[in-house]
CSV table of C-alpha atoms and ligand atoms in Angstrom, one decimal:
chain,number,residue,atom,x,y,z
A,25,UNK,CA,-8.7,30.2,8.7
A,26,UNK,CA,-9.7,27.4,6.3
A,27,UNK,CA,-9.2,28.7,2.6
A,28,UNK,CA,-12.7,30.0,1.0
A,29,UNK,CA,-14.2,26.8,-0.6
A,30,UNK,CA,-14.3,24.6,2.6
A,31,UNK,CA,-14.8,27.0,5.1
A,32,UNK,CA,-17.8,24.8,6.0
A,33,UNK,CA,-16.4,21.5,5.2
A,34,UNK,CA,-18.4,18.5,6.6
A,35,UNK,CA,-21.1,20.6,8.2
A,36,UNK,CA,-24.4,19.0,7.9
A,37,UNK,CA,-27.6,21.2,6.8
A,38,UNK,CA,-30.8,20.9,6.2
A,39,UNK,CA,-33.0,24.1,4.6
A,40,UNK,CA,-36.8,24.2,5.3
A,41,UNK,CA,-38.9,25.9,2.8
A,42,UNK,CA,-42.1,27.4,3.1
A,43,UNK,CA,-44.4,30.0,0.9
A,44,UNK,CA,-44.0,30.6,-3.2
A,45,UNK,CA,-41.5,29.4,-6.0
A,46,UNK,CA,-39.5,32.3,-5.3
A,47,UNK,CA,-38.7,31.2,-1.8
A,48,UNK,CA,-37.8,27.5,-3.3
A,49,UNK,CA,-35.5,28.9,-5.9
A,50,UNK,CA,-33.7,31.5,-3.3
A,51,UNK,CA,-33.5,28.0,-1.1
A,52,UNK,CA,-31.7,26.3,-4.3
A,53,UNK,CA,-29.2,29.5,-4.1
A,54,UNK,CA,-28.7,29.0,-0.5
A,55,UNK,CA,-28.0,25.2,-0.7
A,56,UNK,CA,-25.6,25.9,-3.8
A,57,UNK,CA,-23.8,28.4,-1.6
A,58,UNK,CA,-23.3,26.4,1.3
A,59,UNK,CA,-22.2,23.4,-1.0
A,60,UNK,CA,-19.8,25.4,-2.5
A,61,UNK,CA,-18.3,25.9,0.8
A,62,UNK,CA,-18.0,22.2,1.7
A,63,UNK,CA,-21.4,21.9,3.4
A,64,UNK,CA,-23.3,18.6,2.7
A,65,UNK,CA,-27.2,18.4,2.5
A,66,UNK,CA,-29.0,16.0,5.1
A,67,UNK,CA,-32.3,14.7,4.3
A,68,UNK,CA,-33.5,15.3,8.2
A,69,UNK,CA,-33.5,18.3,10.6
A,70,UNK,CA,-32.3,15.9,13.3
A,71,UNK,CA,-29.1,14.6,11.8
A,72,UNK,CA,-28.3,18.3,10.6
A,73,UNK,CA,-25.7,20.9,12.5
A,74,UNK,CA,-27.1,24.0,10.5
A,75,UNK,CA,-30.9,24.2,10.0
A,76,UNK,CA,-32.1,27.0,7.8
A,77,UNK,CA,-35.9,27.9,7.7
A,78,UNK,CA,-36.9,30.1,4.5
A,79,UNK,CA,-40.0,31.7,5.7
A,80,UNK,CA,-43.2,33.3,4.4
A,81,UNK,CA,-45.1,35.8,5.7
A,82,UNK,CA,-48.2,36.2,3.3
A,83,UNK,CA,-50.7,35.0,5.7
A,84,UNK,CA,-50.8,34.8,9.5
A,85,UNK,CA,-51.0,30.7,9.1
A,86,UNK,CA,-47.8,30.7,7.3
A,87,UNK,CA,-46.0,32.6,10.0
A,88,UNK,CA,-47.4,30.3,12.5
A,89,UNK,CA,-46.3,27.2,10.8
A,90,UNK,CA,-43.0,28.7,11.3
A,91,UNK,CA,-43.0,29.2,14.8
A,92,UNK,CA,-44.2,25.9,15.5
A,93,UNK,CA,-41.3,24.3,13.7
A,94,UNK,CA,-38.9,26.6,16.1
A,95,UNK,CA,-40.6,24.8,19.0
A,96,UNK,CA,-39.4,21.7,17.7
A,97,UNK,CA,-36.1,23.0,17.0
A,98,UNK,CA,-35.9,24.7,20.4
A,99,UNK,CA,-36.0,20.9,21.9
A,100,UNK,CA,-33.4,19.8,19.4
A,101,UNK,CA,-30.9,22.7,20.6
A,102,UNK,CA,-31.4,21.3,24.0
A,103,UNK,CA,-30.0,17.9,23.0
A,104,UNK,CA,-27.7,18.9,20.5
A,105,UNK,CA,-25.5,21.4,19.1
A,106,UNK,CA,-27.4,23.2,16.2
A,107,UNK,CA,-27.2,26.4,14.6
A,108,UNK,CA,-30.5,27.8,13.4
A,109,UNK,CA,-31.2,30.3,10.8
A,110,UNK,CA,-34.3,32.5,9.7
A,111,UNK,CA,-34.2,33.5,6.6
A,112,UNK,CA,-37.1,34.8,4.1
A,113,UNK,CA,-40.4,37.0,4.4
A,114,UNK,CA,-40.7,36.7,8.3
A,115,UNK,CA,-36.9,37.3,9.1
A,116,UNK,CA,-36.9,40.6,6.7
A,117,UNK,CA,-40.3,41.8,8.6
A,118,UNK,CA,-39.2,41.2,12.1
A,119,UNK,CA,-35.6,41.6,11.6
A,120,UNK,CA,-33.7,41.5,15.3
A,121,UNK,CA,-37.2,41.4,17.0
A,122,UNK,CA,-37.6,37.9,15.8
A,123,UNK,CA,-34.5,37.0,17.6
A,124,UNK,CA,-35.7,38.8,20.9
A,125,UNK,CA,-39.0,36.9,20.5
A,126,UNK,CA,-37.5,33.8,19.5
A,127,UNK,CA,-34.2,33.0,21.2
A,128,UNK,CA,-33.9,29.6,19.7
A,129,UNK,CA,-32.5,31.4,16.2
A,130,UNK,CA,-29.1,32.0,16.1
A,131,UNK,CA,-29.0,34.3,12.7
A,132,UNK,CA,-31.6,36.2,10.7
A,133,UNK,CA,-31.0,36.9,7.1
A,134,UNK,CA,-33.3,38.8,4.6
A,135,UNK,CA,-33.8,37.9,1.1
A,136,UNK,CA,-31.7,40.6,0.0
A,137,UNK,CA,-28.7,39.3,1.8
A,138,UNK,CA,-28.1,35.8,1.1
A,139,UNK,CA,-25.1,36.4,-0.5
A,140,UNK,CA,-23.5,36.7,2.8
A,141,UNK,CA,-24.5,33.3,4.3
A,142,UNK,CA,-21.6,31.7,3.9
A,143,UNK,CA,-19.8,34.3,5.9
A,144,UNK,CA,-22.0,34.4,8.6
A,145,UNK,CA,-22.1,30.4,9.0
A,146,UNK,CA,-18.4,30.6,8.9
A,147,UNK,CA,-17.9,33.2,11.7
A,148,UNK,CA,-18.2,30.4,14.6
A,149,UNK,CA,-19.0,32.9,17.3
A,150,UNK,CA,-21.7,32.6,19.5
A,151,UNK,CA,-23.0,36.5,18.7
A,152,UNK,CA,-26.4,36.4,17.1
A,153,UNK,CA,-26.1,37.9,13.4
A,154,UNK,CA,-28.7,40.0,12.2
A,155,UNK,CA,-28.5,41.2,8.0
A,156,UNK,CA,-31.5,42.7,6.7
A,157,UNK,CA,-30.3,45.5,4.8
A,158,UNK,CA,-31.9,46.5,1.6
A,159,UNK,CA,-29.9,46.8,-1.5
A,160,UNK,CA,-31.0,48.7,-4.3
A,161,UNK,CA,-28.7,46.7,-6.7
A,162,UNK,CA,-29.6,43.4,-7.9
A,163,UNK,CA,-27.4,40.4,-6.3
A,164,UNK,CA,-26.4,37.9,-9.0
A,165,UNK,CA,-25.1,34.2,-7.8
A,166,UNK,CA,-23.3,32.5,-10.5
A,167,UNK,CA,-25.9,30.1,-12.0
A,168,UNK,CA,-23.4,27.2,-11.7
A,169,UNK,CA,-23.4,27.4,-8.1
A,170,UNK,CA,-27.5,27.4,-7.5
A,171,UNK,CA,-28.4,23.6,-6.6
A,172,UNK,CA,-31.6,22.7,-8.5
A,173,UNK,CA,-34.2,20.5,-6.9
A,174,UNK,CA,-35.1,19.2,-10.4
A,175,UNK,CA,-33.1,18.0,-13.5
A,176,UNK,CA,-35.9,18.8,-16.1
A,177,UNK,CA,-37.9,22.1,-15.2
A,178,UNK,CA,-36.0,25.2,-13.7
A,179,UNK,CA,-36.8,28.0,-11.9
A,180,UNK,CA,-35.2,31.6,-12.8
A,181,UNK,CA,-35.9,34.7,-11.1
A,182,UNK,CA,-36.2,37.8,-13.2
A,183,UNK,CA,-37.1,40.3,-10.7
A,184,UNK,CA,-37.9,40.4,-6.8
A,185,UNK,CA,-40.0,42.8,-5.0
A,186,UNK,CA,-43.1,45.0,-5.6
A,187,UNK,CA,-44.1,48.4,-5.9
A,188,UNK,CA,-47.9,47.9,-5.9
A,189,UNK,CA,-48.8,48.0,-2.2
A,190,UNK,CA,-51.9,45.9,-3.0
A,191,UNK,CA,-53.7,47.1,0.5
A,192,UNK,CA,-53.6,43.3,1.7
A,193,UNK,CA,-50.1,42.6,0.7
A,194,UNK,CA,-46.9,42.3,3.0
A,195,UNK,CA,-44.8,41.6,0.1
A,196,UNK,CA,-43.5,45.3,-0.4
A,197,UNK,CA,-42.4,45.3,3.3
A,198,UNK,CA,-40.5,41.8,2.8
A,199,UNK,CA,-39.1,42.0,-0.6
A,200,UNK,CA,-38.9,45.5,-1.2
A,201,UNK,CA,-39.2,47.6,-3.9
A,202,UNK,CA,-39.0,46.2,-7.6
A,203,UNK,CA,-35.2,45.1,-8.6
A,204,UNK,CA,-34.9,43.7,-12.1
A,205,UNK,CA,-32.0,41.4,-12.9
A,206,UNK,CA,-30.2,42.0,-16.2
A,207,UNK,CA,-31.5,40.3,-19.7
A,208,UNK,CA,-28.0,39.2,-20.4
A,209,UNK,CA,-27.5,37.4,-16.7
A,210,UNK,CA,-31.2,35.5,-17.3
A,211,UNK,CA,-30.6,34.7,-20.7
A,212,UNK,CA,-26.8,33.3,-20.0
A,213,UNK,CA,-28.5,31.3,-17.1
A,214,UNK,CA,-31.1,29.9,-19.2
A,215,UNK,CA,-28.7,29.1,-21.7
A,216,UNK,CA,-26.4,27.0,-19.2
A,217,UNK,CA,-29.4,25.1,-18.2
A,218,UNK,CA,-30.5,24.7,-21.6
A,219,UNK,CA,-26.8,22.8,-21.8
A,220,UNK,CA,-27.5,20.8,-18.8
A,221,UNK,CA,-30.7,18.8,-20.0
A,222,UNK,CA,-33.3,21.1,-18.5
A,223,UNK,CA,-36.3,21.2,-20.6
A,224,UNK,CA,-38.8,23.8,-19.0
A,225,UNK,CA,-38.3,27.3,-17.7
A,226,UNK,CA,-40.3,29.0,-15.2
A,227,UNK,CA,-39.5,32.7,-15.2
A,228,UNK,CA,-40.2,34.2,-11.5
A,229,UNK,CA,-41.0,37.3,-10.3
A,230,UNK,CA,-43.5,38.9,-8.1
A,231,UNK,CA,-45.1,41.1,-11.1
A,232,UNK,CA,-43.3,39.5,-14.5
A,233,UNK,CA,-44.9,42.1,-16.7
A,234,UNK,CA,-43.4,45.0,-15.2
A,235,UNK,CA,-40.1,43.5,-16.2
A,236,UNK,CA,-37.9,45.9,-17.8
A,237,UNK,CA,-34.0,45.2,-18.4
A,238,UNK,CA,-32.0,47.8,-16.1
A,239,UNK,CA,-29.5,48.0,-18.7
A,240,UNK,CA,-31.7,48.4,-21.9
A,241,UNK,CA,-34.9,49.3,-20.6
A,242,UNK,CA,-36.3,46.5,-23.4
A,243,UNK,CA,-39.8,44.9,-21.7
A,244,UNK,CA,-41.0,41.8,-20.7
A,245,UNK,CA,-41.7,40.4,-24.4
A,246,UNK,CA,-38.1,41.2,-25.3
A,247,UNK,CA,-36.8,38.8,-22.8
A,248,UNK,CA,-39.5,36.4,-23.5
A,249,UNK,CA,-38.6,36.4,-27.4
A,250,UNK,CA,-34.9,35.8,-26.3
A,251,UNK,CA,-35.6,32.8,-24.1
A,252,UNK,CA,-37.9,31.5,-26.6
A,253,UNK,CA,-34.9,31.2,-29.2
A,254,UNK,CA,-32.6,29.2,-26.6
A,255,UNK,CA,-32.3,26.2,-28.2
A,256,UNK,CA,-32.9,23.0,-26.0
A,257,UNK,CA,-35.7,24.7,-24.0
A,258,UNK,CA,-39.3,23.5,-24.8
A,259,UNK,CA,-41.5,25.0,-22.7
A,260,UNK,CA,-41.6,28.5,-20.9
A,261,UNK,CA,-43.9,29.6,-18.0
A,262,UNK,CA,-43.7,33.0,-16.3
A,263,UNK,CA,-45.5,33.9,-12.8
A,264,UNK,CA,-47.1,36.0,-11.3
A,265,UNK,CA,-48.6,38.5,-14.0
A,266,UNK,CA,-50.7,41.4,-12.8
A,267,UNK,CA,-53.9,42.2,-14.9
A,268,UNK,CA,-53.4,45.7,-15.2
A,269,UNK,CA,-50.0,45.2,-16.5
A,270,UNK,CA,-50.9,42.9,-19.4
A,271,UNK,CA,-50.9,44.4,-22.7
A,272,UNK,CA,-52.2,43.2,-26.1
A,273,UNK,CA,-48.4,43.0,-27.0
A,274,UNK,CA,-47.9,40.3,-24.4
A,275,UNK,CA,-50.4,38.1,-25.8
A,276,UNK,CA,-49.3,38.6,-29.2
A,277,UNK,CA,-45.9,37.4,-28.0
A,278,UNK,CA,-47.0,34.3,-26.1
A,279,UNK,CA,-49.1,33.4,-29.3
A,280,UNK,CA,-45.9,34.0,-31.7
A,281,UNK,CA,-43.3,32.7,-29.4
A,282,UNK,CA,-44.3,29.0,-29.9
A,283,UNK,CA,-42.3,27.4,-26.8
A,284,UNK,CA,-44.6,29.8,-24.1
A,285,UNK,CA,-47.1,27.6,-22.8
A,286,UNK,CA,-50.7,28.6,-23.2
A,287,UNK,CA,-51.1,29.0,-19.4
A,288,UNK,CA,-51.3,32.2,-17.6
A,289,UNK,CA,-51.5,32.7,-13.5
A,290,UNK,CA,-53.7,36.1,-13.2
A,291,UNK,CA,-54.6,36.9,-9.5
A,292,UNK,CA,-58.2,38.1,-9.8
A,293,UNK,CA,-58.3,38.5,-5.9
A,294,UNK,CA,-62.1,39.4,-5.6
A,295,UNK,CA,-64.6,39.6,-8.6
A,296,UNK,CA,-66.4,42.7,-6.8
A,297,UNK,CA,-64.9,46.2,-8.4
A,298,UNK,CA,-65.8,47.7,-5.1
A,299,UNK,CA,-63.6,45.4,-3.5
A,300,UNK,CA,-60.9,45.5,-5.8
A,301,UNK,CA,-60.8,49.4,-5.6
A,302,UNK,CA,-60.4,48.8,-1.7
A,303,UNK,CA,-57.8,46.0,-2.6
A,304,UNK,CA,-56.0,48.7,-4.5
A,305,UNK,CA,-55.8,46.3,-7.6
A,306,UNK,CA,-55.9,48.9,-10.3
A,307,UNK,CA,-58.6,46.9,-12.5
A,308,UNK,CA,-62.4,46.5,-12.0
A,309,UNK,CA,-64.1,43.1,-12.6
A,310,UNK,CA,-64.9,44.0,-16.2
A,311,UNK,CA,-61.6,45.1,-17.2
A,312,UNK,CA,-60.5,41.8,-15.9
A,313,UNK,CA,-62.6,39.6,-17.8
A,314,UNK,CA,-61.7,42.1,-20.9
A,315,UNK,CA,-58.4,40.7,-20.7
A,316,UNK,CA,-59.4,37.2,-20.4
A,317,UNK,CA,-61.5,37.9,-23.4
A,318,UNK,CA,-58.7,39.6,-25.2
A,319,UNK,CA,-56.1,36.9,-24.3
A,320,UNK,CA,-58.7,34.0,-25.6
A,321,UNK,CA,-59.1,36.0,-29.0
A,322,UNK,CA,-55.7,35.4,-29.5
A,323,UNK,CA,-55.2,32.0,-27.9
A,324,UNK,CA,-58.6,30.3,-27.7
A,325,UNK,CA,-56.4,27.4,-25.9
A,326,UNK,CA,-55.3,29.4,-23.2
A,327,UNK,CA,-55.7,27.7,-19.6
A,328,UNK,CA,-55.9,30.4,-16.6
A,329,UNK,CA,-55.4,29.9,-13.1
A,330,UNK,CA,-55.8,32.6,-10.3
A,331,UNK,CA,-55.9,33.5,-6.7
A,332,UNK,CA,-59.1,34.5,-4.7
A,333,UNK,CA,-59.2,36.0,-1.2
A,334,UNK,CA,-62.3,36.0,0.6
A,335,UNK,CA,-63.7,37.7,3.4
A,336,UNK,CA,-61.8,41.3,2.6
A,337,UNK,CA,-62.7,43.8,5.1
A,338,UNK,CA,-66.3,45.0,4.4
A,339,UNK,CA,-66.9,42.2,1.7
A,340,UNK,CA,-70.4,41.7,1.5
A,341,UNK,CA,-72.7,38.6,0.3
A,342,UNK,CA,-73.1,40.5,-3.2
A,343,UNK,CA,-69.4,41.6,-3.4
A,344,UNK,CA,-68.9,37.5,-2.9
A,345,UNK,CA,-71.6,36.3,-5.4
A,346,UNK,CA,-69.8,38.7,-8.0
A,347,UNK,CA,-66.5,36.6,-7.0
A,348,UNK,CA,-68.6,33.5,-7.5
A,349,UNK,CA,-69.9,34.6,-10.7
A,350,UNK,CA,-66.2,35.2,-12.1
A,351,UNK,CA,-65.4,32.0,-11.5
A,352,UNK,CA,-68.1,30.4,-13.3
A,353,UNK,CA,-67.5,32.9,-16.6
A,354,UNK,CA,-63.8,32.4,-16.7
A,355,UNK,CA,-63.2,28.5,-15.7
A,356,UNK,CA,-60.1,28.4,-14.6
A,357,UNK,CA,-58.2,25.6,-14.7
A,358,UNK,CA,-57.0,26.0,-11.0
A,359,UNK,CA,-57.1,28.7,-8.4
A,360,UNK,CA,-55.4,29.4,-5.0
A,361,UNK,CA,-57.9,30.1,-2.5
A,362,UNK,CA,-57.3,32.1,0.8
A,363,UNK,CA,-59.4,33.4,3.9
A,364,UNK,CA,-58.1,37.0,4.3
A,365,UNK,CA,-55.5,37.5,6.9
A,366,UNK,CA,-54.5,40.7,8.3
A,367,UNK,CA,-50.7,41.5,7.9
A,368,UNK,CA,-48.7,44.1,9.7
A,369,UNK,CA,-48.1,47.3,8.1
A,370,UNK,CA,-50.5,47.0,5.5
A,371,UNK,CA,-53.3,49.5,4.7
A,372,UNK,CA,-55.9,46.8,5.0
A,373,UNK,CA,-54.8,45.8,8.4
A,374,UNK,CA,-55.9,49.7,9.6
A,375,UNK,CA,-59.3,48.8,8.4
A,376,UNK,CA,-61.7,46.8,10.8
A,377,UNK,CA,-61.2,43.0,9.7
A,378,UNK,CA,-65.1,43.1,9.9
A,379,UNK,CA,-66.1,39.5,8.0
A,380,UNK,CA,-66.7,37.3,10.8
A,381,UNK,CA,-64.2,34.1,10.7
A,382,UNK,CA,-67.2,31.7,10.3
A,383,UNK,CA,-68.3,34.1,7.1
A,384,UNK,CA,-64.9,33.8,5.8
A,385,UNK,CA,-64.5,30.0,6.2
A,386,UNK,CA,-68.3,29.7,5.1
A,387,UNK,CA,-67.3,31.5,1.6
A,388,UNK,CA,-63.9,29.7,1.3
A,389,UNK,CA,-65.9,26.6,1.1
A,390,UNK,CA,-68.2,27.7,-1.5
A,391,UNK,CA,-65.5,29.0,-4.0
A,392,UNK,CA,-63.7,25.7,-3.7
A,393,UNK,CA,-66.6,23.9,-4.1
A,394,UNK,CA,-67.5,25.7,-7.0
A,395,UNK,CA,-64.3,25.3,-8.5
A,396,UNK,CA,-64.0,21.7,-8.1
A,397,UNK,CA,-67.0,21.2,-9.9
A,398,UNK,CA,-65.6,23.2,-12.9
A,399,UNK,CA,-62.3,21.5,-12.6
A,400,UNK,CA,-64.2,17.7,-12.6
A,401,UNK,CA,-66.4,19.0,-15.6
A,402,UNK,CA,-63.4,20.3,-17.6
A,403,UNK,CA,-60.9,17.2,-16.6
A,404,UNK,CA,-63.8,15.0,-17.5
A,405,UNK,CA,-64.0,16.6,-21.1
A,406,UNK,CA,-60.2,15.2,-21.5
A,407,UNK,CA,-61.1,11.9,-20.8
A,408,UNK,CA,-60.1,9.9,-24.2
A,409,UNK,CA,-57.7,12.7,-25.4
A,410,UNK,CA,-54.2,12.8,-25.8
A,411,UNK,CA,-52.3,15.1,-23.6
A,412,UNK,CA,-48.3,16.2,-24.0
A,413,UNK,CA,-46.9,15.6,-20.7
A,414,UNK,CA,-43.4,16.8,-19.3
A,415,UNK,CA,-42.8,13.9,-16.9
A,416,UNK,CA,-41.0,15.1,-13.6
A,417,UNK,CA,-41.2,11.9,-11.4
A,418,UNK,CA,-42.2,8.7,-10.4
A,419,UNK,CA,-44.5,7.2,-7.2
A,420,UNK,CA,-42.5,5.9,-4.6
A,421,UNK,CA,-45.2,3.0,-3.9
A,422,UNK,CA,-45.4,1.7,-7.7
A,423,UNK,CA,-42.5,2.1,-9.9
A,424,UNK,CA,-44.5,2.0,-12.8
A,425,UNK,CA,-46.5,5.2,-12.2
A,426,UNK,CA,-45.3,8.1,-13.1
A,427,UNK,CA,-46.0,12.0,-12.7
A,428,UNK,CA,-45.9,15.0,-14.6
A,429,UNK,CA,-47.5,18.2,-16.1
A,430,UNK,CA,-49.3,19.2,-19.4
A,431,UNK,CA,-49.0,22.3,-21.1
A,432,UNK,CA,-52.0,23.6,-18.9
A,433,UNK,CA,-49.8,23.0,-16.0
A,434,UNK,CA,-52.1,20.3,-14.7
A,435,UNK,CA,-50.8,17.3,-12.8
A,436,UNK,CA,-51.3,14.1,-14.9
A,437,UNK,CA,-50.2,10.6,-13.3
A,438,UNK,CA,-49.9,7.9,-15.9
A,439,UNK,CA,-48.6,4.2,-16.1
A,440,UNK,CA,-45.6,3.6,-18.0
A,441,UNK,CA,-43.3,0.4,-18.5
A,442,UNK,CA,-40.3,2.6,-19.0
A,443,UNK,CA,-38.6,5.1,-17.5
A,444,UNK,CA,-39.3,8.5,-19.0
A,445,UNK,CA,-38.4,10.5,-16.3
A,446,UNK,CA,-37.0,14.0,-17.8
A,447,UNK,CA,-38.9,13.3,-21.3
A,448,UNK,CA,-42.2,14.6,-22.9
A,449,UNK,CA,-44.7,11.9,-23.4
A,450,UNK,CA,-47.9,11.2,-24.9
A,451,UNK,CA,-50.6,10.0,-22.3
A,452,UNK,CA,-54.2,9.1,-23.2
A,453,UNK,CA,-56.1,10.2,-20.7
A,454,UNK,CA,-58.4,7.5,-19.0
A,455,UNK,CA,-60.0,9.0,-15.6
A,456,UNK,CA,-59.9,12.1,-13.6
A,457,UNK,CA,-60.3,13.5,-10.3
A,458,UNK,CA,-60.8,17.5,-9.9
A,459,UNK,CA,-56.9,18.1,-9.4
A,460,UNK,CA,-55.3,15.5,-11.5
A,461,UNK,CA,-55.6,13.5,-14.7
A,462,UNK,CA,-54.5,10.0,-15.3
A,463,UNK,CA,-53.9,7.8,-18.1
A,464,UNK,CA,-51.8,5.5,-19.7
A,465,UNK,CA,-48.6,6.3,-22.1
A,466,UNK,CA,-49.2,5.8,-25.6
A,467,UNK,CA,-46.9,3.4,-27.2
B,510,5AD,N1,-54.7,37.5,3.0
B,510,5AD,C1,-54.9,36.4,2.8
B,510,5AD,N2,-54.3,36.2,1.4
B,510,5AD,C2,-53.3,36.7,0.6
B,510,5AD,N3,-52.4,37.0,-0.3
B,510,5AD,C3,-51.7,37.9,-0.5
B,510,5AD,N4,-51.8,38.5,1.1
B,510,5AD,C4,-53.0,38.1,1.6
B,510,5AD,C5,-53.7,38.1,2.8
B,510,5AD,N5,-53.2,39.5,3.6
B,510,5AD,C6,-52.5,35.7,-1.4
B,510,5AD,C7,-53.1,36.7,-2.5
B,510,5AD,C8,-52.0,36.3,-3.3
B,510,5AD,C9,-51.2,34.8,-3.1
B,510,5AD,C10,-49.8,34.8,-3.2
B,510,5AD,O1,-51.6,34.9,-1.5
B,510,5AD,O2,-54.2,36.0,-3.2
B,510,5AD,O3,-52.0,36.4,-4.7
B,511,SF4,FE1,-44.6,34.6,0.8
B,511,SF4,FE2,-45.0,36.1,-0.3
B,511,SF4,FE3,-42.7,36.2,0.8
B,511,SF4,FE4,-43.1,34.2,-1.5
B,511,SF4,S1,-42.9,36.8,-1.4
B,511,SF4,S2,-42.5,33.9,0.5
B,511,SF4,S3,-45.6,34.4,-1.0
B,511,SF4,S4,-44.6,36.2,1.4
């Protein structure tokens, strides 16, 4: 047997990631674990020996994208000896059933078992492997092993899973119950990231405000204060927050801890209290609006983004109108909107998916149209102003065109004659579209 550290020497791998930031961070961990065993990352599926697909099950459409990629891989497998692994939420949901349905897959690993991926790949047998056992303890991957995609902004997962069981949501069945990562491990990871030159940290979890340090019981605010004191880190963000768990103490911490960006992703889902009740969200439209008011009272410059689902079973025209009303009241900086998609094992899937597809499609278009106008108006109001931007990359086509994010997490594209990747810069906004701002670096 080869010595640990080189069991996958010279094996070429490719990871394709669907879904949320947590999946992206998991793929960074998996990539690190494979590199640690000597495997080499490739830029394309065609040139790889090992193809890992990190899947998302949140909507039927995300699942289908994965199946169509599998079709392509089945063709490749007829020509070439490749190993195909399915990891992530679809893997956890269907377990061995996934291999039975899609024989191109060689192994299936759920989010609780990524620590075994090197061993599974090093086995070199033709036997199909399924590893989807739930674990109650947090599995720590040493921070130095994680291979990050960027050099300036980093994700740090602080908790995983969800105990809320919103009636439409598959996550409790794919990510399990909440597991919280020890605060000292999180802080140590961020310290190392700061030493490595990272300027921005995004704390990730399905419901970060319910975070408690499993060792001391200290709440999320305590973690934020600690991260705020880490030298070198300049901007801190976190997602996702649940409106029902957002106490005034968090707003105070956000105000006092100066590195925390005044930006909050606060999923609304629906503006109708009736629909919210059927979704099991634990707040009414009025309570949601009151949270927004409370946060804006402390921080008038707060930028909000949200998630909206249209066409939940039983959603009437009037319910939908109320969603539009909330969009107009809050004026979110950005939204993510979806047609309701019934998901296996969820409570809502047992109710009739009563809103016709055409109505869902129409409502989605209306939501996006209303929001587009709001964003256009807001972005236009920034023309002539100067925004602090963290530069994260540059255009492939135009070497003087750079891209970054402002504190509100909006995309800012700008012109600069010097390479400013990985730096904070001042950008004067000269024009905009509904989804991005454009400008030039101030000299
Ligand atoms: N159908 C449509 N959208 C969904 N989301 C979660 N479950 C579903 C579903 N069954 C959306 C929610 C959530 C985001 C990550 O995905 O808006 O906040
Ligand atoms: Fe998709 Fe949710 Fe899983 Fe993220 S946690 S990959 S959004 S199903």
